[in-house]
Every structure is written in structure tokens, then in C-alpha cells.
């Protein structure tokens, strides 16, 4: 068709290369039976699947232990990509080494921590060189926080790198199926179930127990958005809802 209309050259976009490092001494591979104090690395496969679904060439670099030199070696490899995601290690604990490791490699911090729930510890920086610019995201280690931060911040970058101008997240509105009490000073993206009946959309916030509540996340197909502040949202009120990619 392009030849027929006399178009011999067209601009194309290369899928961005994205690397993922899951950090923490407590992590083991999915095929390993966790011992006391250990958990399986679920964020790595989650982030890799999400990045692939948005059109990136995603590669997991495995688990980065809470050791400065070991983690630094993995980060050096990850910085050869267009986007580097590190999961965990960005809070304020003694073993949260990610910011210091990135500083060693010359990554310029743009911001660290947001008024956002879940996802407050989010870290973002940029490494610029003569031939490449790498976007670096330090996502919180808890799975719900990691998902929310990916959808709000990483996915749009992937879309722009692919030359897309459309929004990567589908925002819609829906009516609450029950009263909802919002508390706190941060805007909240709350795991929810979005349904449609007779041409109308309805949203039901789930019994979410916090950022580590992966079971509730597995039951959600949307994120219900509530503004910061103490406010009662009555049954039937229309609110903003973001669909979670299936």
C-alpha cells in the first residue's frame, strides 16, 4: 500500500530495551521453595510481563542481593538498556542500597518519593552519555506499589519511546457500588473490580490490606482513584477508574 501511494521511506521506532533487577536478600526464584525469611521473586515476572505487553523488549537480570558491589555489577549491565527498572531497595532502610549504587554509576536523580499511595518511595533518574540516555526507575518492592508505579510512570515512557501519542492507560469513570471512606494525605489508587451492566459501569473497591496484599491484587481488574484528604464517597458517586491491563 505504501508503494502504491508513492511512499518509499517511512519512519519506524525500535522497541525500547528494558532491563529488570529485583533486589533483596530475601528473594528466591519462583522454582525455589522459600525457607524462613524468604519469599519468591514475584515482581520480576510481573514487571517483565507488563513491559512486554506495552511493547518493550524486556529482560530480567535476576535477583540483586543486598551487597553493594554485587548489585553494582548488575546495575552496570542494566544501564546498557534504554530503561532500567529496579524493584525494591529504594526506601530508607540500611539495606536499601539502590540510590547509592545508581549515584556511583553517574545516574542523575530527578526525584525520590512522591505523595502517592501506594508507591511513595518511587525513585527516578537519568544516565546520559554520548550514545545513549537510560531512564532508571527504582520501584517499591511491595507488589501493589510496583504495579501502580509501573502503570503510572514506566508505561508512558515505553509508549513515547515507541512513537505512540495515545494514552497507555485507559481511564474511564464508574459509579461506586458502596460508600467509600478515603483517609490520608496522599491520592490513592485502590485495587477494585470494574463491571458493566446495561451499558453502565460500576466499580467496587476490594478489601485491600496494603501494598503487600498480592491476593487482593490478583482479584482486581482496575484501580479506583481517590483524591488526597479525608472524604466520604457515597454509594453511586462517579469516580475515575484506570483499567489494569489483562
PDB file of C-alpha atoms in Angstrom:
ATOM      1  CA  UNK A   1       0.000   0.000   0.000  1.00  0.00           C
ATOM      2  CA  UNK A   2       2.835   2.393   0.848  1.00  0.00           C
ATOM      3  CA  UNK A   3       4.472   1.740  -2.527  1.00  0.00           C
ATOM      4  CA  UNK A   4       1.151   2.285  -4.264  1.00  0.00           C
ATOM      5  CA  UNK A   5       0.867   5.776  -2.810  1.00  0.00           C
ATOM      6  CA  UNK A   6       4.477   6.601  -3.635  1.00  0.00           C
ATOM      7  CA  UNK A   7       5.908   6.337  -0.123  1.00  0.00           C
ATOM      8  CA  UNK A   8       9.350   4.711  -0.290  1.00  0.00           C
ATOM      9  CA  UNK A   9      10.639   5.622   3.180  1.00  0.00           C
ATOM     10  CA  UNK A  10       8.691   5.633   6.435  1.00  0.00           C
ATOM     11  CA  UNK A  11       9.834   6.437   9.986  1.00  0.00           C
ATOM     12  CA  UNK A  12       9.949   3.447  12.315  1.00  0.00           C
ATOM     13  CA  UNK A  13      10.592   3.102  16.034  1.00  0.00           C
ATOM     14  CA  UNK A  14      12.713   0.404  17.603  1.00  0.00           C
ATOM     15  CA  UNK A  15      11.128  -1.212  20.670  1.00  0.00           C
ATOM     16  CA  UNK A  16      12.923   0.085  23.765  1.00  0.00           C
ATOM     17  CA  UNK A  17      15.202  -2.359  25.525  1.00  0.00           C
ATOM     18  CA  UNK A  18      14.223  -2.691  29.179  1.00  0.00           C
ATOM     19  CA  UNK A  19      16.143  -4.471  31.946  1.00  0.00           C
ATOM     20  CA  UNK A  20      14.718  -5.548  35.317  1.00  0.00           C
ATOM     21  CA  UNK A  21      16.572  -6.216  38.570  1.00  0.00           C
ATOM     22  CA  UNK A  22      14.708  -7.467  41.640  1.00  0.00           C
ATOM     23  CA  UNK A  23      16.628  -6.600  44.803  1.00  0.00           C
ATOM     24  CA  UNK A  24      16.736  -8.151  48.256  1.00  0.00           C
ATOM     25  CA  UNK A  25      18.465 -10.942  50.182  1.00  0.00           C
ATOM     26  CA  UNK A  26      15.029 -12.368  50.993  1.00  0.00           C
ATOM     27  CA  UNK A  27      14.207 -13.177  47.360  1.00  0.00           C
ATOM     28  CA  UNK A  28      14.444 -16.602  45.753  1.00  0.00           C
ATOM     29  CA  UNK A  29      13.461 -17.759  42.274  1.00  0.00           C
ATOM     30  CA  UNK A  30       9.893 -18.910  41.618  1.00  0.00           C
ATOM     31  CA  UNK A  31      11.065 -22.521  41.287  1.00  0.00           C
ATOM     32  CA  UNK A  32      12.710 -22.482  44.733  1.00  0.00           C
ATOM     33  CA  UNK A  33      10.921 -23.430  47.938  1.00  0.00           C
ATOM     34  CA  UNK A  34      11.285 -20.442  50.303  1.00  0.00           C
ATOM     35  CA  UNK A  35      12.950 -21.020  53.652  1.00  0.00           C
ATOM     36  CA  UNK A  36      12.370 -18.974  56.793  1.00  0.00           C
ATOM     37  CA  UNK A  37      12.658 -15.269  55.977  1.00  0.00           C
ATOM     38  CA  UNK A  38      12.476 -15.816  52.219  1.00  0.00           C
ATOM     39  CA  UNK A  39       9.858 -15.016  49.575  1.00  0.00           C
ATOM     40  CA  UNK A  40       9.630 -15.841  45.883  1.00  0.00           C
ATOM     41  CA  UNK A  41      10.543 -13.146  43.389  1.00  0.00           C
ATOM     42  CA  UNK A  42       7.096 -12.278  42.015  1.00  0.00           C
ATOM     43  CA  UNK A  43       7.849  -8.696  40.967  1.00  0.00           C
ATOM     44  CA  UNK A  44      10.350  -9.752  38.305  1.00  0.00           C
ATOM     45  CA  UNK A  45       7.883 -11.815  36.251  1.00  0.00           C
ATOM     46  CA  UNK A  46       5.125  -9.230  36.854  1.00  0.00           C
ATOM     47  CA  UNK A  47       7.221  -6.340  35.553  1.00  0.00           C
ATOM     48  CA  UNK A  48       8.604  -8.337  32.639  1.00  0.00           C
ATOM     49  CA  UNK A  49       5.098  -9.333  31.528  1.00  0.00           C
ATOM     50  CA  UNK A  50       3.829  -5.758  31.868  1.00  0.00           C
ATOM     51  CA  UNK A  51       6.773  -4.277  29.963  1.00  0.00           C
ATOM     52  CA  UNK A  52       6.341  -6.803  27.162  1.00  0.00           C
ATOM     53  CA  UNK A  53       2.603  -6.081  26.942  1.00  0.00           C
ATOM     54  CA  UNK A  54       3.360  -2.384  26.427  1.00  0.00           C
ATOM     55  CA  UNK A  55       5.808  -3.152  23.625  1.00  0.00           C
ATOM     56  CA  UNK A  56       9.260  -3.169  25.242  1.00  0.00           C
ATOM     57  CA  UNK A  57      11.929  -5.820  24.755  1.00  0.00           C
ATOM     58  CA  UNK A  58      12.098  -6.813  28.401  1.00  0.00           C
ATOM     59  CA  UNK A  59      14.852  -8.854  30.025  1.00  0.00           C
ATOM     60  CA  UNK A  60      15.151  -9.930  33.641  1.00  0.00           C
ATOM     61  CA  UNK A  61      18.697  -9.704  35.003  1.00  0.00           C
ATOM     62  CA  UNK A  62      17.711 -11.756  38.021  1.00  0.00           C
ATOM     63  CA  UNK A  63      17.997 -11.033  41.730  1.00  0.00           C
ATOM     64  CA  UNK A  64      20.366  -8.407  43.111  1.00  0.00           C
ATOM     65  CA  UNK A  65      21.449  -9.236  46.655  1.00  0.00           C
ATOM     66  CA  UNK A  66      21.807  -6.563  49.320  1.00  0.00           C
ATOM     67  CA  UNK A  67      25.524  -6.234  48.670  1.00  0.00           C
ATOM     68  CA  UNK A  68      26.857  -3.005  47.209  1.00  0.00           C
ATOM     69  CA  UNK A  69      29.421  -4.498  44.824  1.00  0.00           C
ATOM     70  CA  UNK A  70      27.195  -7.351  43.613  1.00  0.00           C
ATOM     71  CA  UNK A  71      24.305  -5.002  42.970  1.00  0.00           C
ATOM     72  CA  UNK A  72      26.615  -2.500  41.299  1.00  0.00           C
ATOM     73  CA  UNK A  73      27.753  -5.127  38.769  1.00  0.00           C
ATOM     74  CA  UNK A  74      24.146  -5.934  37.853  1.00  0.00           C
ATOM     75  CA  UNK A  75      23.272  -2.245  37.541  1.00  0.00           C
ATOM     76  CA  UNK A  76      26.219  -1.705  35.178  1.00  0.00           C
ATOM     77  CA  UNK A  77      24.720  -4.318  32.863  1.00  0.00           C
ATOM     78  CA  UNK A  78      21.228  -2.888  33.197  1.00  0.00           C
ATOM     79  CA  UNK A  79      22.389   0.604  32.288  1.00  0.00           C
ATOM     80  CA  UNK A  80      23.185  -0.635  28.793  1.00  0.00           C
ATOM     81  CA  UNK A  81      19.409  -0.703  28.176  1.00  0.00           C
ATOM     82  CA  UNK A  82      17.068   2.158  27.308  1.00  0.00           C
ATOM     83  CA  UNK A  83      15.134   1.659  30.540  1.00  0.00           C
ATOM     84  CA  UNK A  84      16.332   0.083  33.771  1.00  0.00           C
ATOM     85  CA  UNK A  85      13.870  -0.949  36.481  1.00  0.00           C
ATOM     86  CA  UNK A  86      14.991  -1.905  39.965  1.00  0.00           C
ATOM     87  CA  UNK A  87      12.368  -3.386  42.255  1.00  0.00           C
ATOM     88  CA  UNK A  88      12.944  -2.768  45.964  1.00  0.00           C
ATOM     89  CA  UNK A  89      15.825  -1.121  47.791  1.00  0.00           C
ATOM     90  CA  UNK A  90      14.554   2.473  47.463  1.00  0.00           C
ATOM     91  CA  UNK A  91      13.132   3.151  50.926  1.00  0.00           C
ATOM     92  CA  UNK A  92      15.122   4.366  53.928  1.00  0.00           C
ATOM     93  CA  UNK A  93      16.443   1.124  55.422  1.00  0.00           C
ATOM     94  CA  UNK A  94      20.074   0.189  55.971  1.00  0.00           C
ATOM     95  CA  UNK A  95      19.900  -2.338  53.115  1.00  0.00           C
ATOM     96  CA  UNK A  96      18.155  -0.007  50.672  1.00  0.00           C
ATOM     97  CA  UNK A  97      21.236   0.430  48.503  1.00  0.00           C
ATOM     98  CA  UNK A  98      19.742   1.363  45.144  1.00  0.00           C
ATOM     99  CA  UNK A  99      20.124   5.187  45.295  1.00  0.00           C
ATOM    100  CA  UNK A 100      23.772   4.949  46.380  1.00  0.00           C
ATOM    101  CA  UNK A 101      24.601   2.342  43.718  1.00  0.00           C
ATOM    102  CA  UNK A 102      23.000   4.456  40.998  1.00  0.00           C
ATOM    103  CA  UNK A 103      24.912   7.519  42.177  1.00  0.00           C
ATOM    104  CA  UNK A 104      28.174   5.582  41.801  1.00  0.00           C
ATOM    105  CA  UNK A 105      27.313   4.928  38.148  1.00  0.00           C
ATOM    106  CA  UNK A 106      26.593   8.580  37.445  1.00  0.00           C
ATOM    107  CA  UNK A 107      22.810   8.329  37.284  1.00  0.00           C
ATOM    108  CA  UNK A 108      21.369  11.770  37.992  1.00  0.00           C
ATOM    109  CA  UNK A 109      18.478  11.651  40.432  1.00  0.00           C
ATOM    110  CA  UNK A 110      15.405  13.539  39.213  1.00  0.00           C
ATOM    111  CA  UNK A 111      13.153  12.777  42.186  1.00  0.00           C
ATOM    112  CA  UNK A 112      12.813  10.378  45.101  1.00  0.00           C
ATOM    113  CA  UNK A 113       9.492   9.852  46.928  1.00  0.00           C
ATOM    114  CA  UNK A 114       6.065  11.093  45.947  1.00  0.00           C
ATOM    115  CA  UNK A 115       2.763  11.878  47.588  1.00  0.00           C
ATOM    116  CA  UNK A 116       1.213   8.724  46.208  1.00  0.00           C
ATOM    117  CA  UNK A 117      -0.454   5.639  47.690  1.00  0.00           C
ATOM    118  CA  UNK A 118       0.734   3.042  47.034  1.00  0.00           C
ATOM    119  CA  UNK A 119       4.173   3.927  45.678  1.00  0.00           C
ATOM    120  CA  UNK A 120       5.603   6.663  47.910  1.00  0.00           C
ATOM    121  CA  UNK A 121       9.300   5.511  47.729  1.00  0.00           C
ATOM    122  CA  UNK A 122       9.479   5.731  43.898  1.00  0.00           C
ATOM    123  CA  UNK A 123      12.926   6.805  42.613  1.00  0.00           C
ATOM    124  CA  UNK A 124      13.635   8.166  39.129  1.00  0.00           C
ATOM    125  CA  UNK A 125      16.855   9.237  37.460  1.00  0.00           C
ATOM    126  CA  UNK A 126      18.606   9.531  34.110  1.00  0.00           C
ATOM    127  CA  UNK A 127      22.013   8.437  32.844  1.00  0.00           C
ATOM    128  CA  UNK A 128      23.125  10.428  29.794  1.00  0.00           C
ATOM    129  CA  UNK A 129      26.102   9.536  27.616  1.00  0.00           C
ATOM    130  CA  UNK A 130      27.272  10.346  24.107  1.00  0.00           C
ATOM    131  CA  UNK A 131      25.333   7.492  22.508  1.00  0.00           C
ATOM    132  CA  UNK A 132      22.532   6.674  24.932  1.00  0.00           C
ATOM    133  CA  UNK A 133      20.127   8.010  27.522  1.00  0.00           C
ATOM    134  CA  UNK A 134      18.900   5.469  30.058  1.00  0.00           C
ATOM    135  CA  UNK A 135      15.786   6.100  32.131  1.00  0.00           C
ATOM    136  CA  UNK A 136      16.113   4.491  35.569  1.00  0.00           C
ATOM    137  CA  UNK A 137      13.151   3.667  37.795  1.00  0.00           C
ATOM    138  CA  UNK A 138      13.522   2.445  41.357  1.00  0.00           C
ATOM    139  CA  UNK A 139      10.138   0.899  42.147  1.00  0.00           C
ATOM    140  CA  UNK A 140       8.997  -0.028  45.650  1.00  0.00           C
ATOM    141  CA  UNK A 141       9.363  -3.704  46.462  1.00  0.00           C
ATOM    142  CA  UNK A 142       5.772  -4.342  47.523  1.00  0.00           C
ATOM    143  CA  UNK A 143       3.846  -5.805  44.565  1.00  0.00           C
ATOM    144  CA  UNK A 144       0.854  -3.429  44.536  1.00  0.00           C
ATOM    145  CA  UNK A 145       3.153  -0.402  44.756  1.00  0.00           C
ATOM    146  CA  UNK A 146       5.333  -1.835  42.000  1.00  0.00           C
ATOM    147  CA  UNK A 147       2.335  -2.366  39.705  1.00  0.00           C
ATOM    148  CA  UNK A 148       0.892   1.114  40.301  1.00  0.00           C
ATOM    149  CA  UNK A 149       4.235   2.871  39.757  1.00  0.00           C
ATOM    150  CA  UNK A 150       4.874   0.888  36.586  1.00  0.00           C
ATOM    151  CA  UNK A 151       1.489   1.763  35.106  1.00  0.00           C
ATOM    152  CA  UNK A 152       1.679   5.448  36.034  1.00  0.00           C
ATOM    153  CA  UNK A 153       5.332   6.164  35.224  1.00  0.00           C
ATOM    154  CA  UNK A 154       7.106   3.431  33.256  1.00  0.00           C
ATOM    155  CA  UNK A 155       4.376   2.504  30.776  1.00  0.00           C
ATOM    156  CA  UNK A 156       4.035   6.079  29.416  1.00  0.00           C
ATOM    157  CA  UNK A 157       7.810   6.211  28.807  1.00  0.00           C
ATOM    158  CA  UNK A 158       7.655   2.951  26.845  1.00  0.00           C
ATOM    159  CA  UNK A 159       4.793   4.344  24.759  1.00  0.00           C
ATOM    160  CA  UNK A 160       6.650   7.570  23.967  1.00  0.00           C
ATOM    161  CA  UNK A 161       9.802   5.661  23.015  1.00  0.00           C
ATOM    162  CA  UNK A 162       7.679   3.635  20.591  1.00  0.00           C
ATOM    163  CA  UNK A 163       6.399   6.837  18.985  1.00  0.00           C
ATOM    164  CA  UNK A 164       2.876   6.467  20.286  1.00  0.00           C
ATOM    165  CA  UNK A 165       0.921   9.585  21.157  1.00  0.00           C
ATOM    166  CA  UNK A 166      -2.127   7.878  22.666  1.00  0.00           C
ATOM    167  CA  UNK A 167      -2.512   7.334  26.392  1.00  0.00           C
ATOM    168  CA  UNK A 168      -1.220   3.935  27.502  1.00  0.00           C
ATOM    169  CA  UNK A 169      -3.683   3.638  30.383  1.00  0.00           C
ATOM    170  CA  UNK A 170      -7.387   3.545  29.704  1.00  0.00           C
ATOM    171  CA  UNK A 171      -9.091   5.948  32.106  1.00  0.00           C
ATOM    172  CA  UNK A 172     -12.831   5.822  32.460  1.00  0.00           C
ATOM    173  CA  UNK A 173     -15.475   6.672  35.025  1.00  0.00           C
ATOM    174  CA  UNK A 174     -17.714   4.349  37.014  1.00  0.00           C
ATOM    175  CA  UNK A 175     -20.257   4.521  39.818  1.00  0.00           C
ATOM    176  CA  UNK A 176     -19.328   3.236  43.265  1.00  0.00           C
ATOM    177  CA  UNK A 177     -21.344   0.241  44.436  1.00  0.00           C
ATOM    178  CA  UNK A 178     -20.935   1.168  48.122  1.00  0.00           C
ATOM    179  CA  UNK A 179     -19.819   4.051  50.329  1.00  0.00           C
ATOM    180  CA  UNK A 180     -16.047   4.517  50.461  1.00  0.00           C
ATOM    181  CA  UNK A 181     -14.153   6.418  53.157  1.00  0.00           C
ATOM    182  CA  UNK A 182     -10.892   7.909  51.908  1.00  0.00           C
ATOM    183  CA  UNK A 183      -8.314   8.786  54.569  1.00  0.00           C
ATOM    184  CA  UNK A 184      -4.817  10.254  54.411  1.00  0.00           C
ATOM    185  CA  UNK A 185      -2.823  12.993  52.716  1.00  0.00           C
ATOM    186  CA  UNK A 186      -1.956  11.072  49.539  1.00  0.00           C
ATOM    187  CA  UNK A 187      -4.007  10.395  46.412  1.00  0.00           C
ATOM    188  CA  UNK A 188      -4.791   6.694  46.299  1.00  0.00           C
ATOM    189  CA  UNK A 189      -5.059   4.133  43.507  1.00  0.00           C
ATOM    190  CA  UNK A 190      -7.189   1.449  45.134  1.00  0.00           C
ATOM    191  CA  UNK A 191      -7.470  -2.113  43.751  1.00  0.00           C
ATOM    192  CA  UNK A 192     -11.026  -2.620  42.559  1.00  0.00           C
ATOM    193  CA  UNK A 193     -13.402  -4.647  40.395  1.00  0.00           C
ATOM    194  CA  UNK A 194     -14.835  -2.837  37.363  1.00  0.00           C
ATOM    195  CA  UNK A 195     -18.047  -4.244  35.872  1.00  0.00           C
ATOM    196  CA  UNK A 196     -20.532  -3.165  33.228  1.00  0.00           C
ATOM    197  CA  UNK A 197     -24.292  -3.735  33.333  1.00  0.00           C
ATOM    198  CA  UNK A 198     -26.893  -2.433  30.914  1.00  0.00           C
ATOM    199  CA  UNK A 199     -24.393  -0.006  29.430  1.00  0.00           C
ATOM    200  CA  UNK A 200     -23.397   1.442  32.816  1.00  0.00           C
ATOM    201  CA  UNK A 201     -20.037   0.972  34.551  1.00  0.00           C
ATOM    202  CA  UNK A 202     -19.723   0.131  38.247  1.00  0.00           C
ATOM    203  CA  UNK A 203     -16.663  -0.075  40.477  1.00  0.00           C
ATOM    204  CA  UNK A 204     -16.260  -1.950  43.749  1.00  0.00           C
ATOM    205  CA  UNK A 205     -13.150  -1.234  45.871  1.00  0.00           C
ATOM    206  CA  UNK A 206     -11.817  -4.529  47.213  1.00  0.00           C
ATOM    207  CA  UNK A 207     -10.825  -5.432  50.782  1.00  0.00           C
ATOM    208  CA  UNK A 208      -7.251  -4.265  50.201  1.00  0.00           C
ATOM    209  CA  UNK A 209      -4.897  -4.722  53.154  1.00  0.00           C
ATOM    210  CA  UNK A 210      -1.969  -2.668  51.869  1.00  0.00           C
ATOM    211  CA  UNK A 211       0.945  -2.629  49.436  1.00  0.00           C
ATOM    212  CA  UNK A 212       1.965  -6.237  50.069  1.00  0.00           C
ATOM    213  CA  UNK A 213      -1.541  -7.650  49.562  1.00  0.00           C
ATOM    214  CA  UNK A 214      -0.938  -9.640  46.400  1.00  0.00           C
ATOM    215  CA  UNK A 215      -4.034 -11.810  46.785  1.00  0.00           C
ATOM    216  CA  UNK A 216      -6.378  -8.837  46.529  1.00  0.00           C
ATOM    217  CA  UNK A 217      -4.355  -7.504  43.604  1.00  0.00           C
ATOM    218  CA  UNK A 218      -4.938 -10.793  41.772  1.00  0.00           C
ATOM    219  CA  UNK A 219      -8.706 -10.212  42.082  1.00  0.00           C
ATOM    220  CA  UNK A 220      -8.579  -6.637  40.753  1.00  0.00           C
ATOM    221  CA  UNK A 221      -9.086  -5.557  37.160  1.00  0.00           C
ATOM    222  CA  UNK A 222      -8.938  -1.822  37.844  1.00  0.00           C
ATOM    223  CA  UNK A 223      -7.591   0.906  40.105  1.00  0.00           C
ATOM    224  CA  UNK A 224     -10.127   3.269  41.622  1.00  0.00           C
ATOM    225  CA  UNK A 225      -8.734   6.780  42.082  1.00  0.00           C
ATOM    226  CA  UNK A 226      -9.452   8.803  45.237  1.00  0.00           C
ATOM    227  CA  UNK A 227      -8.075  12.296  45.878  1.00  0.00           C
ATOM    228  CA  UNK A 228      -5.965  13.094  48.939  1.00  0.00           C
ATOM    229  CA  UNK A 229      -7.810  14.062  52.103  1.00  0.00           C
ATOM    230  CA  UNK A 230     -10.438  12.646  54.415  1.00  0.00           C
ATOM    231  CA  UNK A 231     -13.621  12.310  52.405  1.00  0.00           C
ATOM    232  CA  UNK A 232     -16.636  10.033  52.241  1.00  0.00           C
ATOM    233  CA  UNK A 233     -17.510   8.988  48.690  1.00  0.00           C
ATOM    234  CA  UNK A 234     -21.179   7.912  48.737  1.00  0.00           C
ATOM    235  CA  UNK A 235     -22.642   4.888  47.003  1.00  0.00           C
ATOM    236  CA  UNK A 236     -23.417   5.780  43.403  1.00  0.00           C
ATOM    237  CA  UNK A 237     -20.871   8.603  43.078  1.00  0.00           C
ATOM    238  CA  UNK A 238     -18.980   8.625  39.788  1.00  0.00           C
ATOM    239  CA  UNK A 239     -15.196   8.389  40.171  1.00  0.00           C
ATOM    240  CA  UNK A 240     -12.156   7.944  37.919  1.00  0.00           C
ATOM    241  CA  UNK A 241     -11.034   4.394  37.256  1.00  0.00           C
ATOM    242  CA  UNK A 242      -7.958   3.024  35.468  1.00  0.00           C
ATOM    243  CA  UNK A 243      -8.146  -0.414  33.883  1.00  0.00           C
ATOM    244  CA  UNK A 244      -5.348  -2.849  34.737  1.00  0.00           C
ATOM    245  CA  UNK A 245      -4.045  -4.476  31.528  1.00  0.00           C
ATOM    246  CA  UNK A 246      -5.098  -8.118  31.346  1.00  0.00           C
TER     247      UNK A 246
END
